[in-house]
Short mmCIF file of C-alpha atoms in Angstrom, two decimals:
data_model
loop_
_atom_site.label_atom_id
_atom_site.label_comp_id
_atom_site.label_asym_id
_atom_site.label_seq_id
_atom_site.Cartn_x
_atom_site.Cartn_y
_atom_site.Cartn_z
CA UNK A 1 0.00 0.00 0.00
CA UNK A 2 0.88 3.27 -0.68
CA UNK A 3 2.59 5.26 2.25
CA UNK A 4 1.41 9.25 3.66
CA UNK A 5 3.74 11.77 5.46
CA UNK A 6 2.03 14.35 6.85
CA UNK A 7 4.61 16.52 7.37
CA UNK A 8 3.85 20.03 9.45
CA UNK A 9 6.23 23.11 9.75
CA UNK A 10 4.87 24.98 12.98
CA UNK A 11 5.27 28.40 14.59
CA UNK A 12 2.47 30.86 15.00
CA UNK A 13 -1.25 29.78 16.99
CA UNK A 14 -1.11 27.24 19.62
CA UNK A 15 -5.21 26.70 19.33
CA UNK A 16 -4.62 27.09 15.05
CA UNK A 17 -1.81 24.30 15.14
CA UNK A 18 -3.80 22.25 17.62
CA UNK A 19 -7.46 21.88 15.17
CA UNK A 20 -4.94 21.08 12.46
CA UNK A 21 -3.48 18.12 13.87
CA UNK A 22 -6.67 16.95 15.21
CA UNK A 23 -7.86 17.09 11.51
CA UNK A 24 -4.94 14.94 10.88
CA UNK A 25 -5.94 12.52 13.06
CA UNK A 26 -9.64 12.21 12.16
CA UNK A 27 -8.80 10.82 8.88
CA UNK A 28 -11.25 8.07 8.05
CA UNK A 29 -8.11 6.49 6.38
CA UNK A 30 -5.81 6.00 9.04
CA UNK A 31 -2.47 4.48 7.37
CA UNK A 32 0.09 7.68 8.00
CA UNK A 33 2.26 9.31 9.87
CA UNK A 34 2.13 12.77 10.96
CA UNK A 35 5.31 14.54 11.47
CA UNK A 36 5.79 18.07 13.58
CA UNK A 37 8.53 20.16 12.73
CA UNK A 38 8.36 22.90 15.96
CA UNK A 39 10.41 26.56 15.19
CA UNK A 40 8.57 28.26 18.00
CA UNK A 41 9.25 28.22 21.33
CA UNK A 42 5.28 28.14 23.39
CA UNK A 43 6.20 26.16 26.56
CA UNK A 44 3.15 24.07 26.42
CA UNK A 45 3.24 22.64 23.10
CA UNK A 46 5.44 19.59 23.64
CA UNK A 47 4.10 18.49 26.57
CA UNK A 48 0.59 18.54 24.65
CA UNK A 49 1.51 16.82 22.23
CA UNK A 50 3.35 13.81 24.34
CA UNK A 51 0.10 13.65 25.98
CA UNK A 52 -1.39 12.85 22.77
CA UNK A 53 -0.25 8.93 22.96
CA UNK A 54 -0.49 8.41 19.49
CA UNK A 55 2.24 6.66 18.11
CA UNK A 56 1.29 7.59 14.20
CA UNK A 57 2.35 11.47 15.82
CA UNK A 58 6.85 12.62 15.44
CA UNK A 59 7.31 16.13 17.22
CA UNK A 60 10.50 17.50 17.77
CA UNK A 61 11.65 21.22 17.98
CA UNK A 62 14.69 22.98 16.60
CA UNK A 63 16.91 24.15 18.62
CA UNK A 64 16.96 27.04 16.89
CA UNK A 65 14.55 29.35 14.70
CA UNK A 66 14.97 27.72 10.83
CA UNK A 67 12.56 30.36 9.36
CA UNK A 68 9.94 29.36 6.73
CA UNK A 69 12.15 28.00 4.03
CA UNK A 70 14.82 26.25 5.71
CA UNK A 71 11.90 24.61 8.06
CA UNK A 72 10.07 23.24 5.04
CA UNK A 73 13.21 22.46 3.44
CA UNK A 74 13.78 20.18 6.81
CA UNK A 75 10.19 18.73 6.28
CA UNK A 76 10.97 17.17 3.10
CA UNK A 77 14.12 16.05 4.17
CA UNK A 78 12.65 13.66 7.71
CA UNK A 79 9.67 12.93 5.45
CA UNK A 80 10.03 9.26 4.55
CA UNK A 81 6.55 8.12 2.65
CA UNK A 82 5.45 7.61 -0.94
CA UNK A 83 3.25 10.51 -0.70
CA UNK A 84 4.17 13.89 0.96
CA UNK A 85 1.81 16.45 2.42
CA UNK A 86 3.52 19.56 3.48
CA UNK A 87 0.07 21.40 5.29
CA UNK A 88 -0.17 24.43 7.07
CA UNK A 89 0.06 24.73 10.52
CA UNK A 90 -3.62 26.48 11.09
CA UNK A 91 -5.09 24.62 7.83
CA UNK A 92 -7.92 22.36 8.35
CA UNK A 93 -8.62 18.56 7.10
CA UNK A 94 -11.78 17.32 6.03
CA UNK A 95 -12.00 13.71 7.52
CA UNK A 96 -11.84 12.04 3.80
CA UNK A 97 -8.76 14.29 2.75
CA UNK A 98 -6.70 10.86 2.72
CA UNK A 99 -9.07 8.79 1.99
CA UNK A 100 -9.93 10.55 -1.51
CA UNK A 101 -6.11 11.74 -2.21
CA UNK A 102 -5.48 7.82 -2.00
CA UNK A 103 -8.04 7.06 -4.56
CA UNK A 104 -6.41 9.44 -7.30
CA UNK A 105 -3.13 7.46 -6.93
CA UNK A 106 -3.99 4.45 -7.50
CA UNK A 107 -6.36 5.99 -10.31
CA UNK A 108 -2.76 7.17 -11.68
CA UNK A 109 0.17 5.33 -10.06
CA UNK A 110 3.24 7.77 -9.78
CA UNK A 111 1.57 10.58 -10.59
CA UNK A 112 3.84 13.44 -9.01
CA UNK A 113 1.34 15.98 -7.16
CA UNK A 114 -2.29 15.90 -6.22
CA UNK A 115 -3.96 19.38 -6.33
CA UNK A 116 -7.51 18.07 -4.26
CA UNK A 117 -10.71 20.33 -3.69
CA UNK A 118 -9.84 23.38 -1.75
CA UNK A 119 -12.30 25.90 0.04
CA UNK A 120 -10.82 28.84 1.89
CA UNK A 121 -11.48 29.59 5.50
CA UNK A 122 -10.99 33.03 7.38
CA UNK A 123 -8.89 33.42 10.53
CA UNK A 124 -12.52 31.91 12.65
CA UNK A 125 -13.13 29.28 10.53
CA UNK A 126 -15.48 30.65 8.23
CA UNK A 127 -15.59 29.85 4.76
CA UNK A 128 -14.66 32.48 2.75
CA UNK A 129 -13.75 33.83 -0.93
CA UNK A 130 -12.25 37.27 -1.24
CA UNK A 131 -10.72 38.99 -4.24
CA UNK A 132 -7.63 36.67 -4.50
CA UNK A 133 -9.27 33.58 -4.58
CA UNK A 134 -12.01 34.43 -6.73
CA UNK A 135 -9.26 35.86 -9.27
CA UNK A 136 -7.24 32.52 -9.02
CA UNK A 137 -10.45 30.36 -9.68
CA UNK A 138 -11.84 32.63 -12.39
CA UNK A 139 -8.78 34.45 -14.07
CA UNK A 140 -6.06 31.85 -13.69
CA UNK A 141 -7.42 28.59 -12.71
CA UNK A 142 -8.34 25.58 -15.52
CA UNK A 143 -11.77 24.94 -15.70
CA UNK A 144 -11.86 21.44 -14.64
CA UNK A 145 -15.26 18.73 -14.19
CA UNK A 146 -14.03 16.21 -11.78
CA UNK A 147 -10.70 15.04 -12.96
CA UNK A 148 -7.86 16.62 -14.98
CA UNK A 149 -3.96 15.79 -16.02
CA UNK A 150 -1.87 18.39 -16.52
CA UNK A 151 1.71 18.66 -17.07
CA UNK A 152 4.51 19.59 -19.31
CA UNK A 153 4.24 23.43 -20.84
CA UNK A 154 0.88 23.16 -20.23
CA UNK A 155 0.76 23.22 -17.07
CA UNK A 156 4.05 25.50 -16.46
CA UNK A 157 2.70 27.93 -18.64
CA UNK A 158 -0.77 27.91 -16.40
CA UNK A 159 0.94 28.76 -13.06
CA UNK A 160 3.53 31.23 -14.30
CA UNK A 161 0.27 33.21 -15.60
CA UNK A 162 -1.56 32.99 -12.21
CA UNK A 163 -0.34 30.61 -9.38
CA UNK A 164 -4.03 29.36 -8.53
CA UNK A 165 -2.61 26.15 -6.79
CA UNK A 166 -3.20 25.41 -3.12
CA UNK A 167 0.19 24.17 -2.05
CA UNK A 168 -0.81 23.17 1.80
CA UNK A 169 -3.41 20.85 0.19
CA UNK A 170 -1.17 18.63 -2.33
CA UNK A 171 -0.01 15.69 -1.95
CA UNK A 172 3.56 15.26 -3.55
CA UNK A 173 4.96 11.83 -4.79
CA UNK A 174 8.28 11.44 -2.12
CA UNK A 175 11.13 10.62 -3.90
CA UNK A 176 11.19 13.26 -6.46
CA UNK A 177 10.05 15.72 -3.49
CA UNK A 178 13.37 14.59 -1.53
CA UNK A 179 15.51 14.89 -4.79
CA UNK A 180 14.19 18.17 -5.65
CA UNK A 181 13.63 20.14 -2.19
CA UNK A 182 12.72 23.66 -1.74
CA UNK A 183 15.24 26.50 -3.37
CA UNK A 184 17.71 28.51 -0.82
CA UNK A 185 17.20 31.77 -2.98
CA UNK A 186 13.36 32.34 -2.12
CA UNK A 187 11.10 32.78 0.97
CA UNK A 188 7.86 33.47 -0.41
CA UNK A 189 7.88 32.26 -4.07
CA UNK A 190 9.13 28.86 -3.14
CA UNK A 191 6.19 27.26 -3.66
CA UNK A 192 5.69 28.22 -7.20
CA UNK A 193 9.93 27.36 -7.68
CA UNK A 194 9.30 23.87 -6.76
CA UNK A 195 5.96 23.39 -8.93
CA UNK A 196 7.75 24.33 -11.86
CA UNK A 197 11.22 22.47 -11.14
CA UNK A 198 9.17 19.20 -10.80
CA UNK A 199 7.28 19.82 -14.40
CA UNK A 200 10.82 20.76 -15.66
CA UNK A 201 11.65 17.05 -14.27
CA UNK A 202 8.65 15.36 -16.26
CA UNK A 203 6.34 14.98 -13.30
CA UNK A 204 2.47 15.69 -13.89
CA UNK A 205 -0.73 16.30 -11.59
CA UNK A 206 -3.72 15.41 -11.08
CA UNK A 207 -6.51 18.30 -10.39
CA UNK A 208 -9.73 17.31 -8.37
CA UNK A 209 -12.62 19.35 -8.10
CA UNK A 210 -14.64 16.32 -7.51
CA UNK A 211 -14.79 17.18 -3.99
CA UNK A 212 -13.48 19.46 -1.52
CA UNK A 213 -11.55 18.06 1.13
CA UNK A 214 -9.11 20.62 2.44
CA UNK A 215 -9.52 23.91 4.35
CA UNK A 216 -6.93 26.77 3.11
CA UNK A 217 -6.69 29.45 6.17
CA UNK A 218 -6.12 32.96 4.51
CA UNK A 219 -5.60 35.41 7.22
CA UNK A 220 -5.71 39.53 6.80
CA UNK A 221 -1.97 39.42 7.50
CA UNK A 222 0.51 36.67 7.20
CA UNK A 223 4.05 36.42 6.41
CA UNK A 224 3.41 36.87 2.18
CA UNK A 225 0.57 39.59 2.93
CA UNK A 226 3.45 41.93 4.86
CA UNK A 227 5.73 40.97 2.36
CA UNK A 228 3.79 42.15 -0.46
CA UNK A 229 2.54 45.88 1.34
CA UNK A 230 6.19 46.24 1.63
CA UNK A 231 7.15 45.12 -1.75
CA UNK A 232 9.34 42.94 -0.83
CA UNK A 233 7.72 40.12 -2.25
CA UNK A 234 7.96 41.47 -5.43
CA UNK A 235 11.61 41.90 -5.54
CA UNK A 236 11.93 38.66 -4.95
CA UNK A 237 9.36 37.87 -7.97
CA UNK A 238 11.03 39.73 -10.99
CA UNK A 239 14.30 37.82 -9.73
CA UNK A 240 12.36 34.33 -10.03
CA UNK A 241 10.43 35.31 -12.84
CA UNK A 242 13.03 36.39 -15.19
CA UNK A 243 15.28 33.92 -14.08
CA UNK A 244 12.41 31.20 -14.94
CA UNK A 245 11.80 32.64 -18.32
CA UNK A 246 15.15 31.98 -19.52
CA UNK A 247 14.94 28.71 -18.63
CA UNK A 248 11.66 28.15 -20.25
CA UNK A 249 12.95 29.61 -23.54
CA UNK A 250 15.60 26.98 -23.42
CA UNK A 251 13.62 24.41 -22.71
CA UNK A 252 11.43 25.13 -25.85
CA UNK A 253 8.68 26.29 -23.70
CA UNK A 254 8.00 29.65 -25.66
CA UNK A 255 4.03 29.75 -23.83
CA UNK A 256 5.48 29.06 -20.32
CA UNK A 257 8.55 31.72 -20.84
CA UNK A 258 6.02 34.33 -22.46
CA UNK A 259 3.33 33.94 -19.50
CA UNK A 260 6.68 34.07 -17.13
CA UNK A 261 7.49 37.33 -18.70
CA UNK A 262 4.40 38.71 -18.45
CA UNK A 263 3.46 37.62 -14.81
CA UNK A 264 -0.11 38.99 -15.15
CA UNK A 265 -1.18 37.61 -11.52
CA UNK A 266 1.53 38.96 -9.75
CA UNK A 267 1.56 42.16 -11.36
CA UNK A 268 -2.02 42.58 -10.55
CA UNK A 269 -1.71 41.75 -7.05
CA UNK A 270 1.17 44.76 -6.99
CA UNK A 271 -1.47 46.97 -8.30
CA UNK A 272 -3.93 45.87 -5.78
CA UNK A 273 -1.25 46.80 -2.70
CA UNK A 274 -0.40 50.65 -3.95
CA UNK A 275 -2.71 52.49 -2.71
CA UNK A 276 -2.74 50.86 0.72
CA UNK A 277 1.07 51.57 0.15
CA UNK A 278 0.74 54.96 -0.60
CA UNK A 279 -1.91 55.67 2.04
CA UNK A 280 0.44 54.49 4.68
CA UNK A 281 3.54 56.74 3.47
CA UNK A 282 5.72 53.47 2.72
CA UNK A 283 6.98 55.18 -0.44
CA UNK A 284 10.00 52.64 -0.74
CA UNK A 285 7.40 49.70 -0.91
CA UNK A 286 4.91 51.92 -3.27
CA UNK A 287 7.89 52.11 -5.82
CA UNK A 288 8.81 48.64 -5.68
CA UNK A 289 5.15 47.85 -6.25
CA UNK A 290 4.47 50.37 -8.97
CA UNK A 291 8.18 48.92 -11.14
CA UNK A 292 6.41 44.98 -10.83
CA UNK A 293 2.82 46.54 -11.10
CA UNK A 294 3.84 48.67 -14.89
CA UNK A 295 7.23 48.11 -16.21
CA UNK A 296 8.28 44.32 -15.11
CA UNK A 297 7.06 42.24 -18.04
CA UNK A 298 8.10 44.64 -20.97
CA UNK A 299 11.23 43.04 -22.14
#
């Protein structure tokens, strides 16, 4: 049987990390190990989770703060399974999440990611669908009925455009996880990096919109969210971006280096954050944001 790693990178809510690994644990498929990576320091947390008694349940904490990428990086390294999910620390489970991500692989033996149904949840719990999810599913998204493949050019080309992907919710086939890892170079964009690295590899995935299984917590400010009202998070996308498009060019990839170029999802989300940048006097982080928003994509 196919083997799960549920692998989760942790430092923020106590309560938020806490409903997460209960979700974990109320799979209705119950063949997995979950696997805590701790870079915070709340007193209480190991003790709660010794008192757990599960022996499906690793926690350990680092010694010292990793930060975001070099504590995922460290996920994918101690993960061990077939299957790798690398989830959120205050994302949310539905029981069947397992049970349905299962299904698809043996539907499609070796596929090399899982995108499953995804619904977004606020900061209480409540479902939810601002402006940058309904621009991912309706701007950048494939329309998919139940079940699609997707890979190659295709596929590069699609999230280069618009990342409308989910990463908390997919599942990732293990070995080429481990052989690829996360990049050094990027601490917000690393997501997208390792996406497109793995379709550079040959690897394809599956999209499910059959059924929605996973809970995606978008908060009014996280980590990317500050990034991005200071612009820093663009900086850091016209270095991946242009970087990418050469690569795609010699690949033969002319539609993934073109939509690379062009960035249109990123460059809208700049325009989005200037005026809150402006209105707040951060005039460094207005003209970062203004250079991706109207020039970046021109050459």
């Amino acid at each position: 049987m196919v083997t799960f790693d549920f692998m989760l990178p942790y430092y923020g809510d106590v309560q938020l990390m806490q409903d997460a690994v209960r979700s974990v644990l109320a799979q209705t498929d119950r063949d997995f190990r979950l696997v805590v990576i701790d870079d915070g320091k709340e007193p209480d947390v190991p003790g709660w989770f010794a008192a757990l008694g599960d022996d499906r349940v690793h926690y350990q904490r680092n010694e010292q703060n990793l930060g975001i990428t070099k504590n995922f990086q460290k996920c994918v390294r101690l993960s061990e399974a077939d299957y790798v999910v690398i989830m959120g620390c205050d994302d949310v489970l539905h029981p069947h999440y397992l049970e349905t991500v299962r299904s698809i692989i043996e539907e499609r033996p070796g596929i090399g990611m899982v995108q499953p149904g995804v619904e977004v949840i606020d900061g209480t719990g409540e479902v939810t669908q601002g402006l940058a999810d309904n621009t991912k599913k309706r701007l950048y998204a494939p329309q998919v009925k139940g079940r699609r493949l997707m890979g190659g050019e295709e596929l590069a080309a699609s999230v280069l455009r618009g990342n409308w992907l989910y990463f908390p919710s997919i599942a990732w086939r293990g070995e080429v996880l481990r052989k690829v890892n996360f990049r050094d170079d990027y601490s917000v964009i690393q997501d997208l990096a390792l996406v497109v690295d793995l379709l550079e590899g040959g690897e394809q995935m599956v999209i499910d919109n059959s059924t929605t299984v996973f809970q995606y917590r978008r908060h009014a400010v996280s980590e990317s969210s500050v990034q991005a009202f200071s612009g820093t998070r663009f900086a850091e996308a016209e270095r991946y971006f242009s970087a990418v498009a050469a690569r795609m060019d010699a690949r033969g990839w002319p539609k993934a280096a073109r939509a690379a170029r062009f960035h249109s999802a990123s460059r809208l989300h700049a325009l989005t954050m200037l005026p809150g940048a402006l209105r707040s006097g951060n005039t460094a982080g207005a003209r970062t944001l203004a250079k991706h928003a109207f020039t970046s994509g021109q050459n």
